[in-house]
Short mmCIF file of C-alpha atoms in Angstrom, two decimals:
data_model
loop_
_atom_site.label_atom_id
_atom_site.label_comp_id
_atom_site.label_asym_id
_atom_site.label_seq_id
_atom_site.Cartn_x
_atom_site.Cartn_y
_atom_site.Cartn_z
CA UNK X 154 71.07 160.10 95.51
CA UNK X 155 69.06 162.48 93.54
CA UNK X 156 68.92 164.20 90.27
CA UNK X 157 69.95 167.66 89.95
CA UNK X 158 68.04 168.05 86.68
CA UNK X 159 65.10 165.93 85.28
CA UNK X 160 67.17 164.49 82.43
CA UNK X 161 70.68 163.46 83.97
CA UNK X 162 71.49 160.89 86.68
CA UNK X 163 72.67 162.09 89.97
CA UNK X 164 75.89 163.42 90.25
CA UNK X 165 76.87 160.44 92.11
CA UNK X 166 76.92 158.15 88.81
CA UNK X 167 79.62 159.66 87.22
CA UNK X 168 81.82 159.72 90.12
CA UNK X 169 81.06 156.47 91.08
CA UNK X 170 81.75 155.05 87.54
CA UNK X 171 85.27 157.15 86.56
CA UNK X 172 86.52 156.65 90.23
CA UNK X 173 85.06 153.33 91.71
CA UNK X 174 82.88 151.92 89.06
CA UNK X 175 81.82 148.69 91.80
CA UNK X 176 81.37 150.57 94.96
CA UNK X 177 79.71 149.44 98.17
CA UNK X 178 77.00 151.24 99.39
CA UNK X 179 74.15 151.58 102.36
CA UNK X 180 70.55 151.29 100.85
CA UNK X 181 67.48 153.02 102.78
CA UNK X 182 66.98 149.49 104.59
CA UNK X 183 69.89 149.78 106.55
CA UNK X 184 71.57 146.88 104.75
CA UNK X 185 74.70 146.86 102.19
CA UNK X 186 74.96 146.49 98.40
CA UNK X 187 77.31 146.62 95.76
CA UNK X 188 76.58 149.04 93.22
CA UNK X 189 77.88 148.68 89.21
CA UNK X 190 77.85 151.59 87.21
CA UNK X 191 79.84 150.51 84.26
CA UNK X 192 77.87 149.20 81.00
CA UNK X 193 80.37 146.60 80.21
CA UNK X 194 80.23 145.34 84.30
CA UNK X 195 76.34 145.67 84.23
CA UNK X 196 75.73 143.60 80.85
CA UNK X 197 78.46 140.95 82.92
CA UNK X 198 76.54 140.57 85.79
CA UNK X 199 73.45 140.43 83.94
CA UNK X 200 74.17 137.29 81.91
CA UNK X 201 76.24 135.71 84.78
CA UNK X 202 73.83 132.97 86.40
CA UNK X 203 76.55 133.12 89.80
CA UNK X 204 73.58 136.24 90.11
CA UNK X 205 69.97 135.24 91.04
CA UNK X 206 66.77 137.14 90.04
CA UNK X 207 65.24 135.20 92.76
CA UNK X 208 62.94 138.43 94.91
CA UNK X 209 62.43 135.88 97.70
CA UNK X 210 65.85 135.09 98.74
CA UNK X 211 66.45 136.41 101.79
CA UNK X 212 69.91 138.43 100.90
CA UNK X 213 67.89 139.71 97.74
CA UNK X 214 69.03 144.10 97.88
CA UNK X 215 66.00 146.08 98.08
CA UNK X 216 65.17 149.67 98.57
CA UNK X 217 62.25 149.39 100.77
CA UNK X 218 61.29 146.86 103.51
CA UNK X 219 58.88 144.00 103.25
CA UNK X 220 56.83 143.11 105.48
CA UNK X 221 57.75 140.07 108.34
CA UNK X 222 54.24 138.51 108.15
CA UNK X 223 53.90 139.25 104.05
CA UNK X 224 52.38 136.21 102.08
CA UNK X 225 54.97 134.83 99.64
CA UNK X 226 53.34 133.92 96.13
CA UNK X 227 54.44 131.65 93.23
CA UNK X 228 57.87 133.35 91.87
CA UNK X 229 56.77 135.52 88.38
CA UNK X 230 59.32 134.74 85.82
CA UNK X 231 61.04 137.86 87.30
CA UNK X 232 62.37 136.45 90.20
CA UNK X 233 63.27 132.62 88.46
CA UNK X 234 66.47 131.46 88.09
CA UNK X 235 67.62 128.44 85.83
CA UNK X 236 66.44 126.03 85.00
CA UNK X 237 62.46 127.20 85.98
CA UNK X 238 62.88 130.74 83.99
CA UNK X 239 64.12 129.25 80.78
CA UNK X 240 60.45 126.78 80.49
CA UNK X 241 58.42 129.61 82.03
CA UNK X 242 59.90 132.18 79.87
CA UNK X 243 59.45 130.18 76.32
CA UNK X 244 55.63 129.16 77.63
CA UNK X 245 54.67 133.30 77.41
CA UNK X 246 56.93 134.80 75.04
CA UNK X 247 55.05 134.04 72.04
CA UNK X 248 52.89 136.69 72.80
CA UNK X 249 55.91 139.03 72.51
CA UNK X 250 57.49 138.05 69.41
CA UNK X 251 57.70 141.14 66.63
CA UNK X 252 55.26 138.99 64.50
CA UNK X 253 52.63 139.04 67.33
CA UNK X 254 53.40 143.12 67.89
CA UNK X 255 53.12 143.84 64.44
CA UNK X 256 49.95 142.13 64.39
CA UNK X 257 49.06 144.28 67.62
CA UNK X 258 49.95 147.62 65.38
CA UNK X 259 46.47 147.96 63.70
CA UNK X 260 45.44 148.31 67.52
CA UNK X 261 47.55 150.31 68.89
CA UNK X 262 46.79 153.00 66.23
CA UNK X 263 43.28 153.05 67.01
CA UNK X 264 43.86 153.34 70.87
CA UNK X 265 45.82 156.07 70.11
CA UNK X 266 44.24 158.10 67.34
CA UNK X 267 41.03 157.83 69.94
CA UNK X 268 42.82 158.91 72.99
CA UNK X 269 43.59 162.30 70.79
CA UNK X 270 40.56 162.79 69.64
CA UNK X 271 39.32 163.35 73.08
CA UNK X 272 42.24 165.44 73.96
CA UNK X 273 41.37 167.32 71.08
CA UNK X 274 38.02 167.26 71.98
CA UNK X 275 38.30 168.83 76.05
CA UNK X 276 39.80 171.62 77.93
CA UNK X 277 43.04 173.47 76.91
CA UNK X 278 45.77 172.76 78.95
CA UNK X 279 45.19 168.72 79.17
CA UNK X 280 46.86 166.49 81.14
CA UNK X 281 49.20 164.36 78.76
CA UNK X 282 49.58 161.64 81.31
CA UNK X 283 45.67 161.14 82.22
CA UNK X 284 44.82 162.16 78.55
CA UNK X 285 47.79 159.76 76.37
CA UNK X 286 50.26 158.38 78.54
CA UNK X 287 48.36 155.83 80.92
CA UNK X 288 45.35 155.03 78.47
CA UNK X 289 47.17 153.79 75.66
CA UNK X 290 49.66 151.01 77.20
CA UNK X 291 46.53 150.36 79.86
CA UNK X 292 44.23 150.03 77.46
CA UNK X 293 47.13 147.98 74.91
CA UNK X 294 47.71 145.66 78.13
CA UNK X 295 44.07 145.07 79.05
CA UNK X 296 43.54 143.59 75.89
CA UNK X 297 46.75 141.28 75.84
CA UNK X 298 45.97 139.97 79.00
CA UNK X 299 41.92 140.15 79.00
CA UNK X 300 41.44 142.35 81.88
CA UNK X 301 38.79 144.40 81.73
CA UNK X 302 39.80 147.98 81.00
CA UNK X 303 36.81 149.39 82.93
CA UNK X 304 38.65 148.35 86.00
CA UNK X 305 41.61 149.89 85.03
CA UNK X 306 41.61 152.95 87.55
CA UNK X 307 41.98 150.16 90.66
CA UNK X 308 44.84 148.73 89.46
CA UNK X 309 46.67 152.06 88.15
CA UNK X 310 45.88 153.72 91.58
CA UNK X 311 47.29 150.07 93.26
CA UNK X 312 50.23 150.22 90.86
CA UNK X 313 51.15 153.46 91.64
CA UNK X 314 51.14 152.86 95.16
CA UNK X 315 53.67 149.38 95.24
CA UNK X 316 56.40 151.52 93.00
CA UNK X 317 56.23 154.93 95.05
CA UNK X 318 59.51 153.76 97.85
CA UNK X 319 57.19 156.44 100.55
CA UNK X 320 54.65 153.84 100.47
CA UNK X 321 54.04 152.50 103.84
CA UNK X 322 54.96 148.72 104.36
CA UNK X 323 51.18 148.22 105.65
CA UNK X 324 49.83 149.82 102.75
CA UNK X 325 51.83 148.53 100.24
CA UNK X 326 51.04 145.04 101.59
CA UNK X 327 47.36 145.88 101.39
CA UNK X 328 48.17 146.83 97.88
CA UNK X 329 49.58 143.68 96.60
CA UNK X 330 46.90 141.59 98.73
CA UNK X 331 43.88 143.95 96.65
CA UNK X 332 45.81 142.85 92.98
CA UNK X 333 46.54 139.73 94.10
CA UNK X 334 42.61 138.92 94.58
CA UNK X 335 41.34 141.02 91.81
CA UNK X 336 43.65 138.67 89.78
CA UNK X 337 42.93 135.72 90.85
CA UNK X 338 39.69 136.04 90.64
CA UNK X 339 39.87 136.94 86.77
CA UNK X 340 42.30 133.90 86.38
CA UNK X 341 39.49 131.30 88.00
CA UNK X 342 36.85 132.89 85.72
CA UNK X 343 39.31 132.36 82.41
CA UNK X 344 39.97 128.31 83.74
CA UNK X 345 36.46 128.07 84.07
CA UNK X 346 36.00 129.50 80.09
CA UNK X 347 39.21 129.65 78.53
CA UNK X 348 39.08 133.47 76.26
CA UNK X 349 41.46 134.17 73.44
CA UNK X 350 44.23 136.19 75.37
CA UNK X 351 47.21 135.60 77.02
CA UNK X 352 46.20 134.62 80.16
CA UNK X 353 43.23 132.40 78.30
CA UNK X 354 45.76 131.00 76.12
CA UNK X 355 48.01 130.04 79.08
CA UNK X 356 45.39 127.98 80.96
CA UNK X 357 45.03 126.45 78.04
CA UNK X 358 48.66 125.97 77.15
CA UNK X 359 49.20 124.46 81.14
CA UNK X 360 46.21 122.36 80.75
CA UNK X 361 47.34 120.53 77.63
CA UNK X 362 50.89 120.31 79.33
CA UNK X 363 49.36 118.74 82.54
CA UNK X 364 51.00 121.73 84.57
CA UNK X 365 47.49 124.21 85.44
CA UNK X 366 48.72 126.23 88.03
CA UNK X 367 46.56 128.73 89.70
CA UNK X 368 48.77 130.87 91.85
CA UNK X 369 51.96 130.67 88.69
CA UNK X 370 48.94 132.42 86.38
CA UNK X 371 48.23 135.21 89.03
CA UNK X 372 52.17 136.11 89.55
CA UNK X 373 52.26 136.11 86.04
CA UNK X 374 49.19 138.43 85.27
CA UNK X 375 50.62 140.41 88.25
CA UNK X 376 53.81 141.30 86.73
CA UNK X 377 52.55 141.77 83.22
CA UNK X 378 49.76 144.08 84.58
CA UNK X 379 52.24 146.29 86.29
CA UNK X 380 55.35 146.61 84.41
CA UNK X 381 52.87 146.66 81.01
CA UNK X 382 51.44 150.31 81.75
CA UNK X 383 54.02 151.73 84.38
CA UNK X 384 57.20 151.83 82.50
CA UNK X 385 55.19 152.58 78.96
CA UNK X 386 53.36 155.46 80.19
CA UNK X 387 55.89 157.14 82.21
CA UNK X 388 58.65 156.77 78.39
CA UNK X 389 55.30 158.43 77.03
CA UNK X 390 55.33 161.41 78.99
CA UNK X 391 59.43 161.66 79.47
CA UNK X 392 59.60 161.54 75.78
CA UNK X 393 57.47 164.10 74.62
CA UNK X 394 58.86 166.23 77.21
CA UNK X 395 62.36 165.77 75.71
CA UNK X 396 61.09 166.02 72.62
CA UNK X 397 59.26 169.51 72.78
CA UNK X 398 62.47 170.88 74.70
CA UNK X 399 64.89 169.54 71.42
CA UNK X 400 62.84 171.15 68.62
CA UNK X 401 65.96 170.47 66.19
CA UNK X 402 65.65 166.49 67.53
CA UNK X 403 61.42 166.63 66.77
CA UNK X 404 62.15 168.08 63.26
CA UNK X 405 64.48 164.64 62.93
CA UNK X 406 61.15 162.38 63.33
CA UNK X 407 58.93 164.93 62.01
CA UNK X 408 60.28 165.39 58.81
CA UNK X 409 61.01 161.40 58.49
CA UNK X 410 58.69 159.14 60.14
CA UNK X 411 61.59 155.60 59.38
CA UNK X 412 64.04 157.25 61.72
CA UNK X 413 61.63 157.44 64.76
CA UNK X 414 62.44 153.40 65.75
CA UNK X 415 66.09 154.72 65.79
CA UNK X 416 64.48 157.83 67.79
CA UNK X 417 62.92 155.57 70.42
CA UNK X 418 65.95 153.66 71.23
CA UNK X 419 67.76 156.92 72.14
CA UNK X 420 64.59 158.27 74.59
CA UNK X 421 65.52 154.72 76.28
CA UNK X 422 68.64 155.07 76.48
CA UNK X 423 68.37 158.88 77.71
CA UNK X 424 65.80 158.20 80.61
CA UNK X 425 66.44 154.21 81.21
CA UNK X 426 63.34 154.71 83.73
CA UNK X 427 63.46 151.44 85.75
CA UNK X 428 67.05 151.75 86.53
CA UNK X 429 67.44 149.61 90.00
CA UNK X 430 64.53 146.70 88.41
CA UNK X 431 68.42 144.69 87.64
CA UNK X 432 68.90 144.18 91.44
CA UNK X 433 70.65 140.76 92.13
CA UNK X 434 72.42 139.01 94.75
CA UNK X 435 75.40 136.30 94.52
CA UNK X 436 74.85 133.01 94.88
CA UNK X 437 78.65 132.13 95.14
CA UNK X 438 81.45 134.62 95.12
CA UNK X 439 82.18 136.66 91.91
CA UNK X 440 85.43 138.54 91.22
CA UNK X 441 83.90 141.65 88.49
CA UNK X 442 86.49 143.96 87.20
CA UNK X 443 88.83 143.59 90.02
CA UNK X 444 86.19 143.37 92.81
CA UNK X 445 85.21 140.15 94.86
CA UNK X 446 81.19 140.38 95.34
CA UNK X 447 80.80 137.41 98.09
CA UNK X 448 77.82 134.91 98.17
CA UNK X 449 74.96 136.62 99.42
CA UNK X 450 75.62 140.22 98.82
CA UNK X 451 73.13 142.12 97.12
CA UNK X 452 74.03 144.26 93.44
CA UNK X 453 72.39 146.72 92.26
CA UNK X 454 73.31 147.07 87.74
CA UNK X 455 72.25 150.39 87.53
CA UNK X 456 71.04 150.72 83.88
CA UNK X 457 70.99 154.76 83.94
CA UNK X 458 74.61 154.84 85.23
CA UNK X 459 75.78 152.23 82.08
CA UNK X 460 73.80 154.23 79.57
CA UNK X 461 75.10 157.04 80.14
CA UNK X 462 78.91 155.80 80.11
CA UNK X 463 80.89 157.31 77.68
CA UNK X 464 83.30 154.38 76.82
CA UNK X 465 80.18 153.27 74.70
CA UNK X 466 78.02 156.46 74.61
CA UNK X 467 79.95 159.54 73.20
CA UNK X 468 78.38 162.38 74.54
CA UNK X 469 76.12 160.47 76.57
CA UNK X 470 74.43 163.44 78.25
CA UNK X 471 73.04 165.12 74.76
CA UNK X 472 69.99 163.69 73.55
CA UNK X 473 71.04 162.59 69.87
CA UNK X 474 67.99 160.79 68.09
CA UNK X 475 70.48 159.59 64.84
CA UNK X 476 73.06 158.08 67.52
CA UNK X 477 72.05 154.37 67.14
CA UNK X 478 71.90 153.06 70.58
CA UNK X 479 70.58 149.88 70.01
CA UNK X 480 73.31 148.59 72.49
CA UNK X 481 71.48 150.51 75.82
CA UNK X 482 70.52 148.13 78.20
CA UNK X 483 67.46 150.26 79.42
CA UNK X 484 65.61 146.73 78.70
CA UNK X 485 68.10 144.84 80.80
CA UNK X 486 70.53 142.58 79.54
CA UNK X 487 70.47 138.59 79.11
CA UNK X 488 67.91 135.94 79.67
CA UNK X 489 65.82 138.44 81.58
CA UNK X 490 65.86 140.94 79.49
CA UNK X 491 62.46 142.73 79.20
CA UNK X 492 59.54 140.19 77.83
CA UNK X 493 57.57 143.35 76.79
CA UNK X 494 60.30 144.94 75.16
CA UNK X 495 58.61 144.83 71.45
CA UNK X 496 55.01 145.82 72.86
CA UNK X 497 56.91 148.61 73.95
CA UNK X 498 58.56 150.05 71.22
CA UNK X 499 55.68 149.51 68.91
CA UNK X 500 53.19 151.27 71.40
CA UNK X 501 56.27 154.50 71.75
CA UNK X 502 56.69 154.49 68.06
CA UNK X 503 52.68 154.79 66.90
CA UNK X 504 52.62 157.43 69.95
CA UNK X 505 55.16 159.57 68.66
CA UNK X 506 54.44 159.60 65.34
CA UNK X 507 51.03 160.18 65.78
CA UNK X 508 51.14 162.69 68.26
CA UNK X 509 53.21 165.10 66.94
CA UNK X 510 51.91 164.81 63.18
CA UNK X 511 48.20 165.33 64.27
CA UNK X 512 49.40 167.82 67.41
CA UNK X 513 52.03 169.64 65.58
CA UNK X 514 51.41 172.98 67.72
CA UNK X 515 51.92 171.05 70.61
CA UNK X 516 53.72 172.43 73.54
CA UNK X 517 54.33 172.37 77.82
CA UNK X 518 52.01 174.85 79.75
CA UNK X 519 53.86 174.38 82.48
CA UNK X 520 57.88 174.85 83.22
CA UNK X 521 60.04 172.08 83.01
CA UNK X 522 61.19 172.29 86.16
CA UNK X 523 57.99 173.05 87.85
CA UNK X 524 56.08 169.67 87.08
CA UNK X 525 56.18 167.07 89.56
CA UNK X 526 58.91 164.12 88.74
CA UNK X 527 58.71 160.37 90.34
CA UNK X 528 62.03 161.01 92.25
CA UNK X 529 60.75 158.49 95.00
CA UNK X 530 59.40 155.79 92.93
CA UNK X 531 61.10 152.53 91.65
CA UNK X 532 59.97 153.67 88.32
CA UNK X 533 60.59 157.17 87.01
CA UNK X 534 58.47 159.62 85.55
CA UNK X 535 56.21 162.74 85.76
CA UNK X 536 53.22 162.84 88.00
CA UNK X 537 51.19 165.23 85.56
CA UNK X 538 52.16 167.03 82.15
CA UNK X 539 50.08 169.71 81.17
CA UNK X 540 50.42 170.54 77.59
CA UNK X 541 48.66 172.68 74.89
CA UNK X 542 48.35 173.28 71.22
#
């Protein structure tokens, strides 16, 4: 399925969700899936534990193949199902409450207002993504997790590579395997000397608790790594796109800085980016809305098909930054619901706002629809976005 335009689903969403809302469907591997397209049947299947999370069991739906001889590491609190996630969760989320982000704030602004000034600084057009988009949530996540930014560039270039679905299997294996050692390494040096971060803080917290586990700490820095710059930096980039091409929406945020947490929900709802990460399969069989899904079959809860349903959404193809759509589900739904979801916000919030008061001649060099969109990666976005002022 693929977009006819940037900014709306494929085709295939809509008719899928007025005409057979749980359809069954082949998937590039050659195997079967169900696929939900309704928000009320996606935020059902997402709190119903009859779904796993768990990425290792063997019906799990995927898009691309793994590899037969692949090494299979600790589950990351992604791919737990009761009653591991619930412990697992709780240890980390502290460093996600809206306390610990607001704290984070004074940070964030300085990463920011320093990743303009150099903007500001070169060549006319810049590109947004190299110049905003990745630095800010890379540099914001390095610091969380006490990675060293300076090594940033291998795992963005590795990251990119395990979310693009053209990736070969062999070189997406190598991939992981090059993460998974630069990881574990940092992890050994931060049990030998414990730093104040979250991975520091989590040797730590498993020492006192008796549990140290090596290989848990690396999944975990794994998945934080990734999904902590990916998803960020690609909302960056989507979202100032939409932006410039709705002046009448800008002036909204522009002219009143309070309504731009209201504003950021909406560019997650519009976009919903990482809208196949809410893959599951049944562990027993599940009647939804009419359908029997048998044990073992694979769903895919499409989050871009459910936030743009308009049973809950009216309008749900305009762009409408005073709707209120603090019920999207571009986060996921239920007890996995994003664990950076706050980080998130705050970092798209300060970016915003701070782009567009200090920029506010900003504009695309380029055509929309002649830059080059993610249309083959697990995570959407734009490759480059070329803007001047």
């Amino acid at each position: 399925m693929q977009r006819q335009c940037p900014f709306t689903p494929p085709p295939e969403y809509r008719k899928l969700r007025e005409e057979s809302p749980i359809a069954r469907v082949l998937l590039p591997t050659g195997r079967h899936a169900w696929l939900v397209t309704k928000h009320e049947d996606v935020r059902s299947i997402l709190i119903d534990t009859r779904f796993s999370s768990d990425r290792n069991h063997p019906d799990f739906p995927r898009l691309i193949e793994l590899m037969p001889n692949r090494r299979v590491f600790s589950p990351s609190i992604i791919s737990m199902d009761p009653p591991e996630h619930g412990p697992a969760r709780r240890a980390v989320v502290g460093d996600f409450t809206v306390k610990r982000t607001r704290g984070l704030q004074p940070r964030i602004q300085e990463i920011v207002d320093d990743a303009i000034d150099a903007m500001l600084a070169g060549p006319q057009p810049a590109d947004l993504v190299q110049a905003l988009s990745l630095p800010v949530p890379s540099l914001v996540i390095c610091e969380l997790l006490g990675v060293p930014y300076a090594d940033h560039e291998f795992f963005q270039t590795r990251s990119k590579l395990l979310i693009a679905r053209s990736t070969s299997g062999e070189v997406r294996q190598q991939a992981v395997e090059e993460l998974q050692r630069y990881l574990s390494d940092l992890v050994t040096s931060k049990q030998q000397e414990p730093t104040d971060d979250l991975i520091g803080r989590q040797v730590l917290k498993q020492r006192e608790n008796g549990t140290e586990d090596h290989e848990s700490l690396v999944s975990l820095a794994f998945l934080l790594l990734i999904a902590g710059h990916e998803t960020t930096a690609n909302m960056i980039s989507l979202g100032t796109i939409a932006l410039l091409q709705n002046p009448g929406q800008l002036a909204i945020i522009a002219n009143d800085p309070s309504k731009t947490p209201e504003a950021v929900e909406e560019l997650l709802r519009y976009f919903s980016i990482a809208d196949t990460a809410t893959a599951r399969v049944a562990t027993e069989d599940v009647e939804v809305d009419g359908v029997q899904i048998k044990a073992g079959e694979g769903v895919f809860a499409l989050t871009y098909a459910a936030n743009r349903d308009p049973e809950v959404f009216r309008d749900p193809d305009a762009l409408d930054l005073e709707r209120g759509a603090r019920h999207h589900v571009a986060f996921g739904f239920g007890p996995h619901q994003c664990l950076g979801q706050n980080l998130a916000r705050a970092e798209l919030q300060i970016v915003f706002d701070t782009l567009f008061r200090r920029v506010p001649g900003l504009k695309l060099a380029a055509p929309v629809e002649d830059l080059s969109y993610k249309d083959d990666a697990i995570v959407y976005g734009v490759q480059a976005l070329p803007v001047t002022w």
